Coordinates of C-alpha atoms in Angstrom, one line a residue:
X439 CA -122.3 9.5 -0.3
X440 CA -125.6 9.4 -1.8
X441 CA -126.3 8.3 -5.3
X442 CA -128.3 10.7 -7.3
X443 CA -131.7 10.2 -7.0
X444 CA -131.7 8.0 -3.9
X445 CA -133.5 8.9 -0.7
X446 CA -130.3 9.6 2.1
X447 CA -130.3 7.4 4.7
X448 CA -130.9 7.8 8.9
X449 CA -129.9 10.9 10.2
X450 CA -126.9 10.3 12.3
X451 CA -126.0 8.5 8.7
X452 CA -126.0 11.6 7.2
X453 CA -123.8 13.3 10.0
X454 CA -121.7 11.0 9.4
X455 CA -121.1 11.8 6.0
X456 CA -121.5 15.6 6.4
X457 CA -118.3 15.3 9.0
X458 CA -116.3 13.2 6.3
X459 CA -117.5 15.3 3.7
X460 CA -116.3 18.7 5.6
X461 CA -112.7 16.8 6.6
X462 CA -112.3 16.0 3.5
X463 CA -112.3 19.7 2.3
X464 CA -110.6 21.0 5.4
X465 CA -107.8 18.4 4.3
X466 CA -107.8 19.1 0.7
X467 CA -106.6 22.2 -0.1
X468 CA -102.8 21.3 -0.9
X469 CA -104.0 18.5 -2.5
X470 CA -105.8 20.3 -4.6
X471 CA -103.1 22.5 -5.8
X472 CA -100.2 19.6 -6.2
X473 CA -103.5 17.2 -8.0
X474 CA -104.9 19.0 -9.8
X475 CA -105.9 17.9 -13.5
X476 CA -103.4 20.8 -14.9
X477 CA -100.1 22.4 -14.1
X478 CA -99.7 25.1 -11.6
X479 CA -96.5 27.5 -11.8
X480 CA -95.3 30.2 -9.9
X481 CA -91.8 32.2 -11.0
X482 CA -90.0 35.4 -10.0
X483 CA -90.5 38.4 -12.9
X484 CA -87.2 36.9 -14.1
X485 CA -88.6 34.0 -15.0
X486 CA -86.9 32.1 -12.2
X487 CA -89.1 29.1 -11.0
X488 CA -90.7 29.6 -7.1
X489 CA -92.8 26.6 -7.5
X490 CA -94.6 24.1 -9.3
X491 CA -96.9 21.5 -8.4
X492 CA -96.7 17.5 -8.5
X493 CA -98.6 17.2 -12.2
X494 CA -96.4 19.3 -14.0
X495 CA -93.6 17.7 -12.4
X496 CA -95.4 14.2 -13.3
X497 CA -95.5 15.9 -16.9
X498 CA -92.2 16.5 -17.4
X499 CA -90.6 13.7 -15.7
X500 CA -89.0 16.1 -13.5
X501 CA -87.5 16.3 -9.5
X502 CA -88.3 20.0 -7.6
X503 CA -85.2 20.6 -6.5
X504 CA -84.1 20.3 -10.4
X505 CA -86.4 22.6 -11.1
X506 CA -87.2 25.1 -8.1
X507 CA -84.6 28.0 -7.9
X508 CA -82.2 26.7 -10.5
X509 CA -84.1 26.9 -13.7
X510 CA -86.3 29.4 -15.6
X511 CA -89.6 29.2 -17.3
X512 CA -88.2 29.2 -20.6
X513 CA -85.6 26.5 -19.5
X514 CA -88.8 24.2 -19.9
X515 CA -90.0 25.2 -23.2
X516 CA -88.5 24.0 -26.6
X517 CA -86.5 25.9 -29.3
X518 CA -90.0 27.3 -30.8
X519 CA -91.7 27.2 -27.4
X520 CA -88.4 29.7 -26.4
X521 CA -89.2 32.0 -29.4
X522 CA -92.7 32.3 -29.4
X523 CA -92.3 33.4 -25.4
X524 CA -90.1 36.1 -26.3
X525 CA -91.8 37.3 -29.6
X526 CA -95.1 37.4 -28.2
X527 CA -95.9 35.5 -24.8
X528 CA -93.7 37.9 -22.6
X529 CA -94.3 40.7 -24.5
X530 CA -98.1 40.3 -24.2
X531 CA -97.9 39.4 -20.6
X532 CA -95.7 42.7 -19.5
X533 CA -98.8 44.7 -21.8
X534 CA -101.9 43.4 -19.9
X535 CA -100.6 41.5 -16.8
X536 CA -101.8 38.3 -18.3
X537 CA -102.7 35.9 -20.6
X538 CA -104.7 33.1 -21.7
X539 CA -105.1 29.9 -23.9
X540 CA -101.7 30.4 -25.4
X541 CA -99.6 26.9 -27.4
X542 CA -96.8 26.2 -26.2
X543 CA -94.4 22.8 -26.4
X544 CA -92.6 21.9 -23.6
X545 CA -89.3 19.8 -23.1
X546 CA -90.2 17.1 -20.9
X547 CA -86.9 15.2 -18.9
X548 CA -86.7 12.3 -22.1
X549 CA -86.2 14.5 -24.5
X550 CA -89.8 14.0 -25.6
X551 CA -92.2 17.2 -26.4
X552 CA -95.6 17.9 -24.5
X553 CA -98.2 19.6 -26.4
X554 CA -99.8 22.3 -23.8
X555 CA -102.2 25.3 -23.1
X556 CA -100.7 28.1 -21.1
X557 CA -102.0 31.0 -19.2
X558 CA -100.1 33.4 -17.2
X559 CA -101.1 36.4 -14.8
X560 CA -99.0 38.7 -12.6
X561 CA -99.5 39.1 -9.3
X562 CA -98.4 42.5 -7.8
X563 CA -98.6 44.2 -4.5
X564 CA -100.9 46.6 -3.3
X565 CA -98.3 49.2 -4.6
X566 CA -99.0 48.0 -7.7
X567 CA -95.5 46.5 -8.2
X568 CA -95.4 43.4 -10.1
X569 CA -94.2 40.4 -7.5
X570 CA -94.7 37.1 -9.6
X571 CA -96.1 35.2 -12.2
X572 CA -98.8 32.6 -11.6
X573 CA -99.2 30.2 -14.7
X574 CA -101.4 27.4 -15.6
X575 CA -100.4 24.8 -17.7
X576 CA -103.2 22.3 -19.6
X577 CA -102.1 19.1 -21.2
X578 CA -103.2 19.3 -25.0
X579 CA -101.7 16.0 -26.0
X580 CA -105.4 14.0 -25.6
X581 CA -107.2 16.3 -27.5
X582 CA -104.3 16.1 -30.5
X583 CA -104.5 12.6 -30.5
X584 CA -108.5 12.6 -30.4
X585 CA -108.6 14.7 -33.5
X586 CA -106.3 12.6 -35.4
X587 CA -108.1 9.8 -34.3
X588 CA -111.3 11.0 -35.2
X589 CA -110.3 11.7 -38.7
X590 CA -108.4 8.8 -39.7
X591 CA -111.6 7.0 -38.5
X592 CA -113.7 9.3 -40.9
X593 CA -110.9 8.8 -43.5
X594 CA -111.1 4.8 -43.8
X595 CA -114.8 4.9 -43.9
X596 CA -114.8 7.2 -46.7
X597 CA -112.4 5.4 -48.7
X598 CA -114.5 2.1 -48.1
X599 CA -117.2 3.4 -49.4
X600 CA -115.8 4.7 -52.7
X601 CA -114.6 1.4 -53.2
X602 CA -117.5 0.0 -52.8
X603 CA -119.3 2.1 -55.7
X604 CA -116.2 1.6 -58.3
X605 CA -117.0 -2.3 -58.4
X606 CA -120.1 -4.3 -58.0
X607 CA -118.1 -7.2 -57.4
X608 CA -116.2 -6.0 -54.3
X609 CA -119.4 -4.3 -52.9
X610 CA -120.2 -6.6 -50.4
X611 CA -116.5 -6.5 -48.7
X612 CA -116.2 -2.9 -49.2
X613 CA -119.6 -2.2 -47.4
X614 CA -118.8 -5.1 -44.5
X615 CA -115.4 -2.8 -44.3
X616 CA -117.1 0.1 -44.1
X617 CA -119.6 -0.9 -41.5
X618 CA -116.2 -2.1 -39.4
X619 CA -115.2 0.9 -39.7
X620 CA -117.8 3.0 -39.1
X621 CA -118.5 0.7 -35.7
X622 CA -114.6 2.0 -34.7
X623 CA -115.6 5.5 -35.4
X624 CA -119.0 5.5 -33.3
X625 CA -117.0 3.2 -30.2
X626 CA -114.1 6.2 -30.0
X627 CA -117.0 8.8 -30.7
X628 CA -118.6 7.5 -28.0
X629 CA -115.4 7.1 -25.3
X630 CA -114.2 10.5 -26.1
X631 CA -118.2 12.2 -25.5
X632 CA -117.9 10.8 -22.4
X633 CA -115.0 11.9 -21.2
X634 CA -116.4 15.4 -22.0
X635 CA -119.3 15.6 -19.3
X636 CA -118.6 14.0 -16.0
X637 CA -119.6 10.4 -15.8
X638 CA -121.9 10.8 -12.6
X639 CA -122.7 14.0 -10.4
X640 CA -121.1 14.0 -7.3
X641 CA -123.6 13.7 -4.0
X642 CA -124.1 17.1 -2.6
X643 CA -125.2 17.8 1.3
X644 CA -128.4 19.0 0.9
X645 CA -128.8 18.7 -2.5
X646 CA -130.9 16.3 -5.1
X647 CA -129.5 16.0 -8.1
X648 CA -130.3 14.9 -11.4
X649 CA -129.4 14.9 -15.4
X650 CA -129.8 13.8 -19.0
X651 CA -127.8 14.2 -22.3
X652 CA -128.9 13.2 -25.3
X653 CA -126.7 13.2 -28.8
X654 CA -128.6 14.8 -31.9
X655 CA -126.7 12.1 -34.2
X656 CA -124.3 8.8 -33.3
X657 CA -122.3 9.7 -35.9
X658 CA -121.4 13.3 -34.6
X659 CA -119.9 14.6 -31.7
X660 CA -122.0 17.0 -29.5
X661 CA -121.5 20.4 -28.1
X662 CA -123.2 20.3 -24.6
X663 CA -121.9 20.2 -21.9
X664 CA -122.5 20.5 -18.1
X665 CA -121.0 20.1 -14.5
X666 CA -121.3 19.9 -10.3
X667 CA -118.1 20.4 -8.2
X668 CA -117.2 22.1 -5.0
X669 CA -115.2 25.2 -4.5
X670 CA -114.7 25.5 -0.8
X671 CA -116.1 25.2 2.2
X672 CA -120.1 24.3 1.5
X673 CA -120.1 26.1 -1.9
X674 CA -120.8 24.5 -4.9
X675 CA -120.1 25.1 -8.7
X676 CA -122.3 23.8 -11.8
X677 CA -122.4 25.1 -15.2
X678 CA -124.2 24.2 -18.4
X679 CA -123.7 25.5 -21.7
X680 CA -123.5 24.9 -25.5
X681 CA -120.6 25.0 -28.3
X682 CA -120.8 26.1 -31.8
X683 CA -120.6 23.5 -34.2
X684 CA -120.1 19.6 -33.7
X685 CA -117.7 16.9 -34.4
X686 CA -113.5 17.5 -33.3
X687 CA -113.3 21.1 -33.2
X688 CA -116.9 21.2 -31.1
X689 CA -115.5 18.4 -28.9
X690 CA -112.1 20.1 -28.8
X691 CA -113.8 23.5 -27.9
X692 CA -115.7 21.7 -25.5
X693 CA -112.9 20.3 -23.7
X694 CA -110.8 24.1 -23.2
X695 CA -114.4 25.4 -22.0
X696 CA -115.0 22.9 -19.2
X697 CA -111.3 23.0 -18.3
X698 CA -111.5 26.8 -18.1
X699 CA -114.1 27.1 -16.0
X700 CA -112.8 24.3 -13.6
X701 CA -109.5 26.4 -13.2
X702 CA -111.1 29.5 -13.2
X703 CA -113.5 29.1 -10.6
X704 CA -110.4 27.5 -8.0
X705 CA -109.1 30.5 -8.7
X706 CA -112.4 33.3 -8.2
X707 CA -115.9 31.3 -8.3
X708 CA -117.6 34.0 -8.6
X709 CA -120.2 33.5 -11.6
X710 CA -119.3 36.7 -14.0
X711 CA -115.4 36.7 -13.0
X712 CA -115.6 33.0 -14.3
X713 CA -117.0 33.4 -17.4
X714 CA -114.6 36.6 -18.1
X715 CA -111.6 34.7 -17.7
X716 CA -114.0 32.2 -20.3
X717 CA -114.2 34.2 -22.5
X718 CA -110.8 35.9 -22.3
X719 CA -109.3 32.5 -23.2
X720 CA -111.9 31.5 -26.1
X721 CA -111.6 35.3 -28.0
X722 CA -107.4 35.0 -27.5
X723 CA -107.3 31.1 -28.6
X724 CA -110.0 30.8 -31.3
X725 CA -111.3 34.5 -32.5
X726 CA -108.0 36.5 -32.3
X727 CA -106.6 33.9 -34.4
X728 CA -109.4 34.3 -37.3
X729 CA -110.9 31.3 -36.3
X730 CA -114.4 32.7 -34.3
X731 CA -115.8 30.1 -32.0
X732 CA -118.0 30.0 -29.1
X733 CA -120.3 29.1 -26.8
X734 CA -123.2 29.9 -24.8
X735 CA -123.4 28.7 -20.7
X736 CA -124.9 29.5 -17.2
X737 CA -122.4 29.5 -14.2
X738 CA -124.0 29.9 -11.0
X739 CA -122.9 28.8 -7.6
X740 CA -124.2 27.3 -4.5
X741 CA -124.4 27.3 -0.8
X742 CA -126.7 26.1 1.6
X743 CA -128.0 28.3 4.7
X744 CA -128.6 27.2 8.4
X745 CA -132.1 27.3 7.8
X746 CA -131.8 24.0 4.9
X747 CA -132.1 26.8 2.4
X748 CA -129.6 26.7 -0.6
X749 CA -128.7 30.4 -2.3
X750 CA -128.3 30.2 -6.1
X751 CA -126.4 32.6 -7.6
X752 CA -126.2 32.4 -11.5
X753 CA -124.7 34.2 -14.7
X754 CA -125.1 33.7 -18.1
X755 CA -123.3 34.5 -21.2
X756 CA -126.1 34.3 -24.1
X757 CA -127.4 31.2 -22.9
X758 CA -131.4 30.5 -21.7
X759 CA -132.9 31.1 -18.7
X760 CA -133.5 28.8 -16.0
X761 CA -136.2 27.5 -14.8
X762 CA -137.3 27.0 -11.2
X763 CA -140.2 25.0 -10.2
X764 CA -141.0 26.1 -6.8
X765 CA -142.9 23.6 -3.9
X766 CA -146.0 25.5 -3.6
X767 CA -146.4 24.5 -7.3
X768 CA -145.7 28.3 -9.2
X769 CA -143.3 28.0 -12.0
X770 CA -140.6 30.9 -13.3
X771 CA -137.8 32.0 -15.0
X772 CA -135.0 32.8 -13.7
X773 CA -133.7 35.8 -15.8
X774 CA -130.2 36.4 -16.9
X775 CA -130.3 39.6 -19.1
X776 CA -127.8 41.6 -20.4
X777 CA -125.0 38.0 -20.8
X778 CA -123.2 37.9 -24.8
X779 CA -122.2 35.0 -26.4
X780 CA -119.1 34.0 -24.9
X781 CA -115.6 34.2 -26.7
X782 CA -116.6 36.4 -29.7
X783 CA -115.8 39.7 -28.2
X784 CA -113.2 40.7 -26.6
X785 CA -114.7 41.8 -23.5
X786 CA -118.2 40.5 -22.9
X787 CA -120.2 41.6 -20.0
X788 CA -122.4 39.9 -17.7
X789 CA -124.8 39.9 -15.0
X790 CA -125.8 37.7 -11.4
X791 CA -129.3 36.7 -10.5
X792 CA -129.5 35.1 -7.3
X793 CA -132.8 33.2 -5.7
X794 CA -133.3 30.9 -2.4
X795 CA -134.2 27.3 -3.0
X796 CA -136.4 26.6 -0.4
X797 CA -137.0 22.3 0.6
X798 CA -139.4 21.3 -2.2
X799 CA -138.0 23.7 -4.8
X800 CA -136.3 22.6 -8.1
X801 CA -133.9 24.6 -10.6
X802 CA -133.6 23.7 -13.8
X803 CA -131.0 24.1 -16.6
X804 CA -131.3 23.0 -20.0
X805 CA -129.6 23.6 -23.5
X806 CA -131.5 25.2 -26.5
X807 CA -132.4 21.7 -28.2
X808 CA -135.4 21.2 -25.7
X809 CA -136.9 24.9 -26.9
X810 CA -136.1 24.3 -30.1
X811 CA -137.9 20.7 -31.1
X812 CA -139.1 21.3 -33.9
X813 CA -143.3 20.0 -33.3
X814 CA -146.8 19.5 -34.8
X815 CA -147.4 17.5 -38.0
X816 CA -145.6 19.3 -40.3
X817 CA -142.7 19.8 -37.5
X818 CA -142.3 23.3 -38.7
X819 CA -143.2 24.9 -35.2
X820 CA -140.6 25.0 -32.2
X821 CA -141.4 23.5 -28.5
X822 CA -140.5 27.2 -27.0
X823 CA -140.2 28.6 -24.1
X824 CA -143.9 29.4 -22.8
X825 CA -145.0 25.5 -23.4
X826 CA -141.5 24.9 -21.0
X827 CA -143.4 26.7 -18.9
X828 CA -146.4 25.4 -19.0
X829 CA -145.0 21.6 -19.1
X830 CA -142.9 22.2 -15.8
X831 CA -146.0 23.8 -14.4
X832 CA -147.8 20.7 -14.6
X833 CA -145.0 18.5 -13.1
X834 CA -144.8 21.4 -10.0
X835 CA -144.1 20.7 -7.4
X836 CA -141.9 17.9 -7.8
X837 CA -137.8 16.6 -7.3
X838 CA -134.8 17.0 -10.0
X839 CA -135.3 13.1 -10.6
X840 CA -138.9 13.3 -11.1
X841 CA -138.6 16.6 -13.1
X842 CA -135.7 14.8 -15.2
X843 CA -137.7 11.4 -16.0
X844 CA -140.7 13.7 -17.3
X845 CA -138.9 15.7 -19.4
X846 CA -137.1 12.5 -21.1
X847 CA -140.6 10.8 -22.0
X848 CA -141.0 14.5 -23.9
X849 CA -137.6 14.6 -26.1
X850 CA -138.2 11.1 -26.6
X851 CA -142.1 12.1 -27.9
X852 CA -140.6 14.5 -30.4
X853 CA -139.1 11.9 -32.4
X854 CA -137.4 13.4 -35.2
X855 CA -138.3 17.1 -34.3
X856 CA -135.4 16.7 -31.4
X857 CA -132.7 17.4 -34.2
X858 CA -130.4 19.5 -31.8
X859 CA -128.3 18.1 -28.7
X860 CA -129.8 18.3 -25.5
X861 CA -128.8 18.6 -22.0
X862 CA -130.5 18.8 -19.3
X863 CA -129.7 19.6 -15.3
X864 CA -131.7 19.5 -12.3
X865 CA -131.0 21.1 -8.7
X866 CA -133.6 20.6 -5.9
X867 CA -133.7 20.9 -2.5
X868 CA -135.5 17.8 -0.5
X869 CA -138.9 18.5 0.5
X870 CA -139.5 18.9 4.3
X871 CA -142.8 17.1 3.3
X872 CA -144.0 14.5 0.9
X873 CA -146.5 15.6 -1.7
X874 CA -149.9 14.6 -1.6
X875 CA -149.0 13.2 -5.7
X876 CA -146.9 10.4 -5.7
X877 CA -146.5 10.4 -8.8
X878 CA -144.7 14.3 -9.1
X879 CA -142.4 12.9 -5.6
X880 CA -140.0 10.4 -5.2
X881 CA -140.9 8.0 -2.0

């Protein structure tokens, strides 16, 4: 596949890796289901395991036929696991038909406990009689570990740097100590921010891709986040958003967002049913427990037409509008009304837009740091969203790449007005024809 911002090559090339490309999804579907990156359970309304797939087995260390038929759901869970199910987990479940984002521990085969994220939903039958219960297990051990991590880090460098100021003639060590430290703390800053936004965008037929992150502070974890994966058949997933706070709990609420909306959207893609079940799981795991967090994010979907045309269709929960730069040069919003701040309340509505990208068109998604820049010579005036719209004017009509390189050189020119995390996503479709400016087209 192509690599994001490369030109694809010959056409019977590209055939070639459309047919792969398609076999691979025709192919995948069970392998989706028994790999994917969190468990999948199914059990009778007894409780009574009907199946489970390969990385929850993997988790627990255990066989299928151990588990299939001859044990029940609770059979997995330990001592505490067992009394919060019956005290409040089942109780809940046989209330509302499901539910999201709840702790639970479970025993795995060496007597060892797994730290996990649970969330359960009953199927029933067009009679409305409950058949089964399909339940999604999350591995919460990484982000435990992360957090601890993170604040021993934080710990050591504090404690070095009291030293420091108690005695003049230890300075020098305490500082060098410090600065060690403080290099450990950025280095497992940095590995766990990564593993919070994909490493690269996948290559998708049709589709140019491009994107850029920037941190508001080394020292800090950030709270955007963004991603590009398929759904099935030609359809495509992406979502960009932005979490309250920073540091841990940002990065840990970062982590149950993206992981969400992954799962959710195998489940229903459609934009505003994914960012229910969102916000279902953020209000039950973080505000119901009188802790309020949340986030703001687009969720849109793609698909690409006979024609070479791709249909957007987008939702937002309290996040910006995008922006789509269209070929013959006209610039717009794409808006979004009516979306809330996802995971305060308990129900929060939302609404679709949908557009056509036609070849030379561009869509563009971006986080609230790049509105917000703070600008002028007293830096007391914010970037905002009409000079957006004036700046990606200029640059129309041009490709994601293109779009994405120009919009870098202007974070980068607001120096320390650009106080905010900043992410930035770009979705074009190919142009049928070069531009007559090179320098707004990518040869």
């Amino acid at each position: 596949m192509c690599k994001v911002g490369e030109e694809p090559g010959s056409s019977d090339d590209q055939a070639t890796t459309d047919a792969a490309f398609t076999a691979l999804l025709e192919d995948s579907a069970e392998d989706l289901y028994e790999q994917a990156p969190c468990g999948y359970l199914s059990t009778l309304m007894d409780g009574t395991i009907a199946r489970a797939n390969a990385t929850l087995l993997g988790w627990l260390g255990l066989k299928r036929a151990d588990m299939v038929g001859r044990m029940r759901f609770t059979d997995l869970l330990t001592v505490g696991g067992k009394l919060y199910h019956e005290t409040h987990f089942a109780p809940l479940l046989r209330m509302q038909g499901e539910v999201h984002g709840i702790a639970l521990e479970m025993r795995t085969a060496g007597r060892g406990r797994l730290p996990t994220l649970v969330s359960s939903v009953v199927k029933r039958g067009s009679d409305g009689e409950a058949l089964l219960i399909r339940t999604t297990v999350f591995d919460a051990s990484d982000r435990r570990a992360y957090e601890a991590e993170l604040l021993r880090r934080r710990q050591e460098a504090e404690q070095a740097r009291a030293e420091a100021e108690r005695a003049h003639a230890q300075a020098q060590a305490a500082l060098r100590q410090a600065e060690a430290d403080r290099q450990r703390l950025t280095e497992a800053l940095s590995a766990l921010q990564k593993s919070l936004v994909p490493s690269s965008l996948p290559a998708v037929p049709g589709i140019q891709t491009a994107v850029y992150y920037h941190t508001a502070s080394p020292d800090r974890l950030g709270g955007d986040f963004y991603d590009l994966f398929p759904v099935s058949g030609n359809r495509w997933a992406f979502f960009l958003g932005d979490v309250c706070g920073k540091g841990p709990q940002a990065a840990s609420l970062t982590s149950l967002t993206r992981y969400t909306l992954r799962a959710a959207a195998l489940h229903d893609p459609e934009p505003t049913t994914a960012l229910r079940t969102l916000n279902a799981v953020l209000h039950e795991h973080y505000t119901a427990a009188g802790d309020p967090r949340y986030c703001t994010v687009v969720f849109g979907l793609l698909e690409e037409t006979e024609d070479g045309r791709v249909t957007v269709e987008v939702a937002s929960g309290g996040h910006p509008p995008s922006l789509i730069l269209r070929a013959n040069g006209r610039c717009e919003f794409l808006s979004t009304p009516g979306g809330l701040l996802v995971g305060i309340l308990p129900e929060a509505s939302s609404t679709t837009a949908t557009t056509i990208l036609a070849p030379g068109d561009t869509l563009l998604l971006y986080t609230d740091g790049l509105t917000e820049a703070r600008t002028g010579p007293t830096r007391e005036s914010l970037f905002g969203d009409e000079a957006l719209l004036d700046f990606a004017t200029d640059q129309a009509p041009t490709t994601p790449h293109d779009l994405i390189e120009a919009l870098t050189v202007l974070l980068q020119g607001f120096g320390d007005g650009l106080d905010d995390d900043t992410a930035l996503l770009a979705l074009g479709v190919k142009a049928t024809h070069p531009t007559t400016d090179p320098t707004t087209n990518t040869a």
